[in-house]
Structures are given as structure tokens and as C-alpha cells.
Amino acid sequence: MAKIGVFDLSVRYGKLTALSDLSFTMPEGERLFISGPNGAGKSSLLGAISGAVRAAHGRIEMDGEILSGLGPEQIARRGLSMVPEGRRIFASLSVRENLMVGTGLRRDESAVADDLEAVFTAFPILRERANAPAGALSGGQQQMLAISRALMTNPKVMMVDEPSLGLAPKVVDEVYDRLCELQKLRGLTLVIVEQSSARAARVGGRMLLMRGGRIVADGDAAEFAAGDLLTEAYFGDPA
């Protein structure tokens, strides 16, 4: 059984079609990168899976359970967490308070302290700045906080939209290193929207290439980065 299954999914905004009859599945524990040019439908896909965007038709499943038609909170309760583009932290709250926001839907309160220690171990700067306003963190630190807040929901599946956006390469390396360590440690299924094919190839995993609301290629990220498929995804088949 697939951890995530997307079948014939379409999303429309008025007369604009953002996703058109899109289908794929992914097994538990996979790391999946989604790439493609602006307007390809990447964020709409994550939004539809998380329940933030309503599908025109199609079906989304997690562990065989249909998510289609459920709201974001209902989907989050089933073990799917989202790290949105732009991080969207609560700037006036402390780092610790931001992290505790992620525990609001949990019922296993006894495990929260252990998870808090786990994210502080993964991102030591968050422990150092635990009582500081989150808005005072650097961009990279805020991205670490956004990832950690999502982890505090105790997810089975975590989706991350553009984690490298606006960050220096060394900071991006650190964010990805910790993210991959946490994936292995917690057995996460990971879906990442990432514009940089070189970054995806370095990290390793499967890649879906999107253009015009459709999947145009599906395979190993490193192979795509070395070939012509990315050019075709961004600019179309020159033939």
C-alpha cells in the first residue's frame, strides 16, 4: 500500500487550471522532490494534499484512507504536516512558543518533551534562542524553526515548500543535512518542492518534474540533473 497516493487530481482557480489529471504514488519513507518552472503547479499540489486547496476532481489517499474533502486540521490529525513557503513563523512569539504551537493537535502529551529535546538536538541554535522572539532569528534559523514546528506535530508525512528559498548555500546545506537526518531518525515520508536540481541531486531521492500542471518526468534526481529532462521541463521539448 502506498503511503501517499494521488489519482487523477485536478485543481482550478476560476478558469485557470493549475493541475490537470495528475497521478503518482510514493511508498513509506521515500524522499520525493518536486521541481519545475514557476506556474507548474507545485505549490497547488502540496496545497491539495494538505487540504488547503480544494480539488476540482480526483482522489488523494494516505495509508489507503481518502483525504479528499477533508480540511487541513483533519488531515494534520492523520499525520501529515506542512512547512509552507516563506516559513510563516509567529514573529512575536518566542522560539519555544512557536514550537509548542505544533503540539496543539497531539494527544500524546507525554512524548512532547522528548520531541522538543529531539529538535533542540538537531538544531542547537533553537535551544540557544528558545526564549528569544522568533522574528529576531535569521532566515536560515527561521527555516529550521518552521521545520521543527512541523516535526512537533509528530507527523508521518512532512511536506516542505521551497526550503532553500532566499538562503545562503551553506545554510541550505545545514538545513538539508539536519532534515535528512531527522527523516532517517523518525522514519518520515518526505515531499519537498525544490527549484534547484543540483540541490536535489546532492541530497538524493526521487524527483517529479512538472510543467503546465502535469508531471512530465519521474525518476532519480541525480539522473535528471545530469540529463536534458530539466531543460525540457522548463522550456518544453525543442523538437
JSON list of N, CA and C in Angstrom, two decimals, residues 137-188:
[
{"chain": "A", "resi": 137, "resn": "LEU", "atom": "N", "xyz": [15.26, 35.87, 14.63]},
{"chain": "A", "resi": 137, "resn": "LEU", "atom": "CA", "xyz": [16.12, 34.85, 14.03]},
{"chain": "A", "resi": 137, "resn": "LEU", "atom": "C", "xyz": [16.48, 35.23, 12.59]},
{"chain": "A", "resi": 138, "resn": "SER", "atom": "N", "xyz": [17.61, 34.70, 12.13]},
{"chain": "A", "resi": 138, "resn": "SER", "atom": "CA", "xyz": [17.97, 34.87, 10.73]},
{"chain": "A", "resi": 138, "resn": "SER", "atom": "C", "xyz": [17.04, 34.03, 9.86]},
{"chain": "A", "resi": 139, "resn": "GLY", "atom": "N", "xyz": [17.11, 34.23, 8.55]},
{"chain": "A", "resi": 139, "resn": "GLY", "atom": "CA", "xyz": [16.26, 33.47, 7.63]},
{"chain": "A", "resi": 139, "resn": "GLY", "atom": "C", "xyz": [16.49, 31.97, 7.75]},
{"chain": "A", "resi": 140, "resn": "GLY", "atom": "N", "xyz": [17.75, 31.57, 7.84]},
{"chain": "A", "resi": 140, "resn": "GLY", "atom": "CA", "xyz": [18.06, 30.15, 7.98]},
{"chain": "A", "resi": 140, "resn": "GLY", "atom": "C", "xyz": [17.55, 29.58, 9.29]},
{"chain": "A", "resi": 141, "resn": "GLN", "atom": "N", "xyz": [17.69, 30.34, 10.34]},
{"chain": "A", "resi": 141, "resn": "GLN", "atom": "CA", "xyz": [17.20, 29.89, 11.65]},
{"chain": "A", "resi": 141, "resn": "GLN", "atom": "C", "xyz": [15.68, 29.79, 11.66]},
{"chain": "A", "resi": 142, "resn": "GLN", "atom": "N", "xyz": [15.02, 30.71, 10.97]},
{"chain": "A", "resi": 142, "resn": "GLN", "atom": "CA", "xyz": [13.57, 30.64, 10.88]},
{"chain": "A", "resi": 142, "resn": "GLN", "atom": "C", "xyz": [13.12, 29.41, 10.09]},
{"chain": "A", "resi": 143, "resn": "GLN", "atom": "N", "xyz": [13.90, 29.04, 9.07]},
{"chain": "A", "resi": 143, "resn": "GLN", "atom": "CA", "xyz": [13.57, 27.82, 8.34]},
{"chain": "A", "resi": 143, "resn": "GLN", "atom": "C", "xyz": [13.73, 26.59, 9.22]},
{"chain": "A", "resi": 144, "resn": "MET", "atom": "N", "xyz": [14.78, 26.58, 10.03]},
{"chain": "A", "resi": 144, "resn": "MET", "atom": "CA", "xyz": [14.96, 25.48, 10.99]},
{"chain": "A", "resi": 144, "resn": "MET", "atom": "C", "xyz": [13.79, 25.43, 11.97]},
{"chain": "A", "resi": 145, "resn": "LEU", "atom": "N", "xyz": [13.33, 26.59, 12.39]},
{"chain": "A", "resi": 145, "resn": "LEU", "atom": "CA", "xyz": [12.20, 26.66, 13.32]},
{"chain": "A", "resi": 145, "resn": "LEU", "atom": "C", "xyz": [10.93, 26.14, 12.66]},
{"chain": "A", "resi": 146, "resn": "ALA", "atom": "N", "xyz": [10.70, 26.52, 11.40]},
{"chain": "A", "resi": 146, "resn": "ALA", "atom": "CA", "xyz": [9.50, 26.07, 10.70]},
{"chain": "A", "resi": 146, "resn": "ALA", "atom": "C", "xyz": [9.49, 24.55, 10.53]},
{"chain": "A", "resi": 147, "resn": "ILE", "atom": "N", "xyz": [10.65, 23.98, 10.21]},
{"chain": "A", "resi": 147, "resn": "ILE", "atom": "CA", "xyz": [10.76, 22.53, 10.09]},
{"chain": "A", "resi": 147, "resn": "ILE", "atom": "C", "xyz": [10.52, 21.87, 11.45]},
{"chain": "A", "resi": 148, "resn": "SER", "atom": "N", "xyz": [11.13, 22.44, 12.48]},
{"chain": "A", "resi": 148, "resn": "SER", "atom": "CA", "xyz": [10.98, 21.87, 13.83]},
{"chain": "A", "resi": 148, "resn": "SER", "atom": "C", "xyz": [9.54, 21.97, 14.31]},
{"chain": "A", "resi": 149, "resn": "ARG", "atom": "N", "xyz": [8.88, 23.07, 14.02]},
{"chain": "A", "resi": 149, "resn": "ARG", "atom": "CA", "xyz": [7.47, 23.21, 14.41]},
{"chain": "A", "resi": 149, "resn": "ARG", "atom": "C", "xyz": [6.61, 22.13, 13.75]},
{"chain": "A", "resi": 150, "resn": "ALA", "atom": "N", "xyz": [6.91, 21.84, 12.47]},
{"chain": "A", "resi": 150, "resn": "ALA", "atom": "CA", "xyz": [6.18, 20.77, 11.78]},
{"chain": "A", "resi": 150, "resn": "ALA", "atom": "C", "xyz": [6.48, 19.42, 12.41]},
{"chain": "A", "resi": 151, "resn": "LEU", "atom": "N", "xyz": [7.71, 19.21, 12.82]},
{"chain": "A", "resi": 151, "resn": "LEU", "atom": "CA", "xyz": [8.08, 17.94, 13.46]},
{"chain": "A", "resi": 151, "resn": "LEU", "atom": "C", "xyz": [7.38, 17.76, 14.80]},
{"chain": "A", "resi": 152, "resn": "MET", "atom": "N", "xyz": [7.10, 18.87, 15.47]},
{"chain": "A", "resi": 152, "resn": "MET", "atom": "CA", "xyz": [6.43, 18.80, 16.78]},
{"chain": "A", "resi": 152, "resn": "MET", "atom": "C", "xyz": [4.98, 18.31, 16.68]},
{"chain": "A", "resi": 153, "resn": "THR", "atom": "N", "xyz": [4.43, 18.23, 15.46]},
{"chain": "A", "resi": 153, "resn": "THR", "atom": "CA", "xyz": [3.10, 17.64, 15.29]},
{"chain": "A", "resi": 153, "resn": "THR", "atom": "C", "xyz": [3.17, 16.12, 15.28]},
{"chain": "A", "resi": 154, "resn": "ASN", "atom": "N", "xyz": [4.40, 15.57, 15.31]},
{"chain": "A", "resi": 154, "resn": "ASN", "atom": "CA", "xyz": [4.63, 14.11, 15.25]},
{"chain": "A", "resi": 154, "resn": "ASN", "atom": "C", "xyz": [4.06, 13.52, 13.96]},
{"chain": "A", "resi": 155, "resn": "PRO", "atom": "N", "xyz": [4.53, 14.03, 12.80]},
{"chain": "A", "resi": 155, "resn": "PRO", "atom": "CA", "xyz": [3.95, 13.60, 11.52]},
{"chain": "A", "resi": 155, "resn": "PRO", "atom": "C", "xyz": [4.49, 12.25, 11.03]},
{"chain": "A", "resi": 156, "resn": "LYS", "atom": "N", "xyz": [3.72, 11.64, 10.14]},
{"chain": "A", "resi": 156, "resn": "LYS", "atom": "CA", "xyz": [4.19, 10.50, 9.36]},
{"chain": "A", "resi": 156, "resn": "LYS", "atom": "C", "xyz": [4.73, 10.98, 8.01]},
{"chain": "A", "resi": 157, "resn": "VAL", "atom": "N", "xyz": [4.08, 12.01, 7.50]},
{"chain": "A", "resi": 157, "resn": "VAL", "atom": "CA", "xyz": [4.45, 12.61, 6.21]},
{"chain": "A", "resi": 157, "resn": "VAL", "atom": "C", "xyz": [4.70, 14.09, 6.44]},
{"chain": "A", "resi": 158, "resn": "MET", "atom": "N", "xyz": [5.82, 14.60, 5.93]},
{"chain": "A", "resi": 158, "resn": "MET", "atom": "CA", "xyz": [6.09, 16.03, 6.03]},
{"chain": "A", "resi": 158, "resn": "MET", "atom": "C", "xyz": [6.35, 16.59, 4.63]},
{"chain": "A", "resi": 159, "resn": "MET", "atom": "N", "xyz": [5.68, 17.68, 4.32]},
{"chain": "A", "resi": 159, "resn": "MET", "atom": "CA", "xyz": [5.86, 18.35, 3.04]},
{"chain": "A", "resi": 159, "resn": "MET", "atom": "C", "xyz": [6.51, 19.71, 3.30]},
{"chain": "A", "resi": 160, "resn": "VAL", "atom": "N", "xyz": [7.52, 20.03, 2.49]},
{"chain": "A", "resi": 160, "resn": "VAL", "atom": "CA", "xyz": [8.30, 21.25, 2.69]},
{"chain": "A", "resi": 160, "resn": "VAL", "atom": "C", "xyz": [8.32, 22.01, 1.36]},
{"chain": "A", "resi": 161, "resn": "ASP", "atom": "N", "xyz": [7.82, 23.24, 1.38]},
{"chain": "A", "resi": 161, "resn": "ASP", "atom": "CA", "xyz": [7.72, 24.04, 0.16]},
{"chain": "A", "resi": 161, "resn": "ASP", "atom": "C", "xyz": [8.88, 25.04, 0.09]},
{"chain": "A", "resi": 162, "resn": "GLU", "atom": "N", "xyz": [9.80, 24.80, -0.84]},
{"chain": "A", "resi": 162, "resn": "GLU", "atom": "CA", "xyz": [10.93, 25.69, -1.11]},
{"chain": "A", "resi": 162, "resn": "GLU", "atom": "C", "xyz": [11.79, 25.97, 0.13]},
{"chain": "A", "resi": 163, "resn": "PRO", "atom": "N", "xyz": [12.40, 24.96, 0.74]},
{"chain": "A", "resi": 163, "resn": "PRO", "atom": "CA", "xyz": [13.19, 25.20, 1.96]},
{"chain": "A", "resi": 163, "resn": "PRO", "atom": "C", "xyz": [14.45, 26.02, 1.74]},
{"chain": "A", "resi": 164, "resn": "SER", "atom": "N", "xyz": [14.95, 26.08, 0.50]},
{"chain": "A", "resi": 164, "resn": "SER", "atom": "CA", "xyz": [16.19, 26.81, 0.24]},
{"chain": "A", "resi": 164, "resn": "SER", "atom": "C", "xyz": [15.96, 28.25, -0.21]},
{"chain": "A", "resi": 165, "resn": "LEU", "atom": "N", "xyz": [14.70, 28.66, -0.32]},
{"chain": "A", "resi": 165, "resn": "LEU", "atom": "CA", "xyz": [14.38, 29.98, -0.87]},
{"chain": "A", "resi": 165, "resn": "LEU", "atom": "C", "xyz": [14.99, 31.10, -0.04]},
{"chain": "A", "resi": 166, "resn": "GLY", "atom": "N", "xyz": [15.82, 31.92, -0.67]},
{"chain": "A", "resi": 166, "resn": "GLY", "atom": "CA", "xyz": [16.39, 33.10, -0.02]},
{"chain": "A", "resi": 166, "resn": "GLY", "atom": "C", "xyz": [17.50, 32.83, 0.96]},
{"chain": "A", "resi": 167, "resn": "LEU", "atom": "N", "xyz": [18.01, 31.60, 1.01]},
{"chain": "A", "resi": 167, "resn": "LEU", "atom": "CA", "xyz": [19.06, 31.27, 1.98]},
{"chain": "A", "resi": 167, "resn": "LEU", "atom": "C", "xyz": [20.41, 31.09, 1.30]},
{"chain": "A", "resi": 168, "resn": "ALA", "atom": "N", "xyz": [21.47, 31.39, 2.04]},
{"chain": "A", "resi": 168, "resn": "ALA", "atom": "CA", "xyz": [22.83, 31.19, 1.53]},
{"chain": "A", "resi": 168, "resn": "ALA", "atom": "C", "xyz": [23.11, 29.70, 1.38]},
{"chain": "A", "resi": 169, "resn": "PRO", "atom": "N", "xyz": [23.95, 29.32, 0.39]},
{"chain": "A", "resi": 169, "resn": "PRO", "atom": "CA", "xyz": [24.20, 27.90, 0.14]},
{"chain": "A", "resi": 169, "resn": "PRO", "atom": "C", "xyz": [24.65, 27.11, 1.36]},
{"chain": "A", "resi": 170, "resn": "LYS", "atom": "N", "xyz": [25.53, 27.67, 2.19]},
{"chain": "A", "resi": 170, "resn": "LYS", "atom": "CA", "xyz": [26.00, 26.94, 3.37]},
{"chain": "A", "resi": 170, "resn": "LYS", "atom": "C", "xyz": [24.86, 26.69, 4.35]},
{"chain": "A", "resi": 171, "resn": "VAL", "atom": "N", "xyz": [23.96, 27.65, 4.46]},
{"chain": "A", "resi": 171, "resn": "VAL", "atom": "CA", "xyz": [22.81, 27.50, 5.35]},
{"chain": "A", "resi": 171, "resn": "VAL", "atom": "C", "xyz": [21.87, 26.43, 4.81]},
{"chain": "A", "resi": 172, "resn": "VAL", "atom": "N", "xyz": [21.68, 26.43, 3.50]},
{"chain": "A", "resi": 172, "resn": "VAL", "atom": "CA", "xyz": [20.83, 25.43, 2.87]},
{"chain": "A", "resi": 172, "resn": "VAL", "atom": "C", "xyz": [21.39, 24.03, 3.11]},
{"chain": "A", "resi": 173, "resn": "ASP", "atom": "N", "xyz": [22.72, 23.90, 2.97]},
{"chain": "A", "resi": 173, "resn": "ASP", "atom": "CA", "xyz": [23.36, 22.61, 3.24]},
{"chain": "A", "resi": 173, "resn": "ASP", "atom": "C", "xyz": [23.04, 22.13, 4.65]},
{"chain": "A", "resi": 174, "resn": "GLU", "atom": "N", "xyz": [23.14, 23.04, 5.61]},
{"chain": "A", "resi": 174, "resn": "GLU", "atom": "CA", "xyz": [22.88, 22.67, 7.00]},
{"chain": "A", "resi": 174, "resn": "GLU", "atom": "C", "xyz": [21.43, 22.26, 7.20]},
{"chain": "A", "resi": 175, "resn": "VAL", "atom": "N", "xyz": [20.52, 23.03, 6.63]},
{"chain": "A", "resi": 175, "resn": "VAL", "atom": "CA", "xyz": [19.09, 22.72, 6.75]},
{"chain": "A", "resi": 175, "resn": "VAL", "atom": "C", "xyz": [18.80, 21.33, 6.18]},
{"chain": "A", "resi": 176, "resn": "TYR", "atom": "N", "xyz": [19.32, 21.06, 4.98]},
{"chain": "A", "resi": 176, "resn": "TYR", "atom": "CA", "xyz": [19.06, 19.77, 4.36]},
{"chain": "A", "resi": 176, "resn": "TYR", "atom": "C", "xyz": [19.72, 18.62, 5.11]},
{"chain": "A", "resi": 177, "resn": "ASP", "atom": "N", "xyz": [20.94, 18.83, 5.60]},
{"chain": "A", "resi": 177, "resn": "ASP", "atom": "CA", "xyz": [21.62, 17.78, 6.36]},
{"chain": "A", "resi": 177, "resn": "ASP", "atom": "C", "xyz": [20.79, 17.37, 7.58]},
{"chain": "A", "resi": 178, "resn": "ARG", "atom": "N", "xyz": [20.31, 18.37, 8.32]},
{"chain": "A", "resi": 178, "resn": "ARG", "atom": "CA", "xyz": [19.51, 18.07, 9.50]},
{"chain": "A", "resi": 178, "resn": "ARG", "atom": "C", "xyz": [18.16, 17.44, 9.12]},
{"chain": "A", "resi": 179, "resn": "LEU", "atom": "N", "xyz": [17.58, 17.94, 8.04]},
{"chain": "A", "resi": 179, "resn": "LEU", "atom": "CA", "xyz": [16.27, 17.42, 7.61]},
{"chain": "A", "resi": 179, "resn": "LEU", "atom": "C", "xyz": [16.39, 15.94, 7.23]},
{"chain": "A", "resi": 180, "resn": "CYS", "atom": "N", "xyz": [17.45, 15.59, 6.52]},
{"chain": "A", "resi": 180, "resn": "CYS", "atom": "CA", "xyz": [17.64, 14.19, 6.12]},
{"chain": "A", "resi": 180, "resn": "CYS", "atom": "C", "xyz": [17.95, 13.30, 7.32]},
{"chain": "A", "resi": 181, "resn": "GLU", "atom": "N", "xyz": [18.69, 13.83, 8.28]},
{"chain": "A", "resi": 181, "resn": "GLU", "atom": "CA", "xyz": [18.96, 13.07, 9.50]},
{"chain": "A", "resi": 181, "resn": "GLU", "atom": "C", "xyz": [17.66, 12.79, 10.26]},
{"chain": "A", "resi": 182, "resn": "LEU", "atom": "N", "xyz": [16.82, 13.81, 10.35]},
{"chain": "A", "resi": 182, "resn": "LEU", "atom": "CA", "xyz": [15.55, 13.66, 11.05]},
{"chain": "A", "resi": 182, "resn": "LEU", "atom": "C", "xyz": [14.62, 12.70, 10.31]},
{"chain": "A", "resi": 183, "resn": "GLN", "atom": "N", "xyz": [14.66, 12.74, 8.98]},
{"chain": "A", "resi": 183, "resn": "GLN", "atom": "CA", "xyz": [13.85, 11.81, 8.21]},
{"chain": "A", "resi": 183, "resn": "GLN", "atom": "C", "xyz": [14.23, 10.37, 8.54]},
{"chain": "A", "resi": 184, "resn": "LYS", "atom": "N", "xyz": [15.53, 10.10, 8.56]},
{"chain": "A", "resi": 184, "resn": "LYS", "atom": "CA", "xyz": [16.00, 8.74, 8.86]},
{"chain": "A", "resi": 184, "resn": "LYS", "atom": "C", "xyz": [15.67, 8.35, 10.30]},
{"chain": "A", "resi": 185, "resn": "LEU", "atom": "N", "xyz": [15.87, 9.29, 11.22]},
{"chain": "A", "resi": 185, "resn": "LEU", "atom": "CA", "xyz": [15.65, 9.00, 12.63]},
{"chain": "A", "resi": 185, "resn": "LEU", "atom": "C", "xyz": [14.18, 8.70, 12.92]},
{"chain": "A", "resi": 186, "resn": "ARG", "atom": "N", "xyz": [13.29, 9.41, 12.27]},
{"chain": "A", "resi": 186, "resn": "ARG", "atom": "CA", "xyz": [11.86, 9.31, 12.59]},
{"chain": "A", "resi": 186, "resn": "ARG", "atom": "C", "xyz": [11.06, 8.52, 11.56]},
{"chain": "A", "resi": 187, "resn": "GLY", "atom": "N", "xyz": [11.74, 8.04, 10.52]},
{"chain": "A", "resi": 187, "resn": "GLY", "atom": "CA", "xyz": [11.03, 7.27, 9.51]},
{"chain": "A", "resi": 187, "resn": "GLY", "atom": "C", "xyz": [10.02, 8.06, 8.71]},
{"chain": "A", "resi": 188, "resn": "LEU", "atom": "N", "xyz": [10.34, 9.33, 8.46]},
{"chain": "A", "resi": 188, "resn": "LEU", "atom": "CA", "xyz": [9.40, 10.21, 7.77]},
{"chain": "A", "resi": 188, "resn": "LEU", "atom": "C", "xyz": [9.32, 9.91, 6.28]}
]
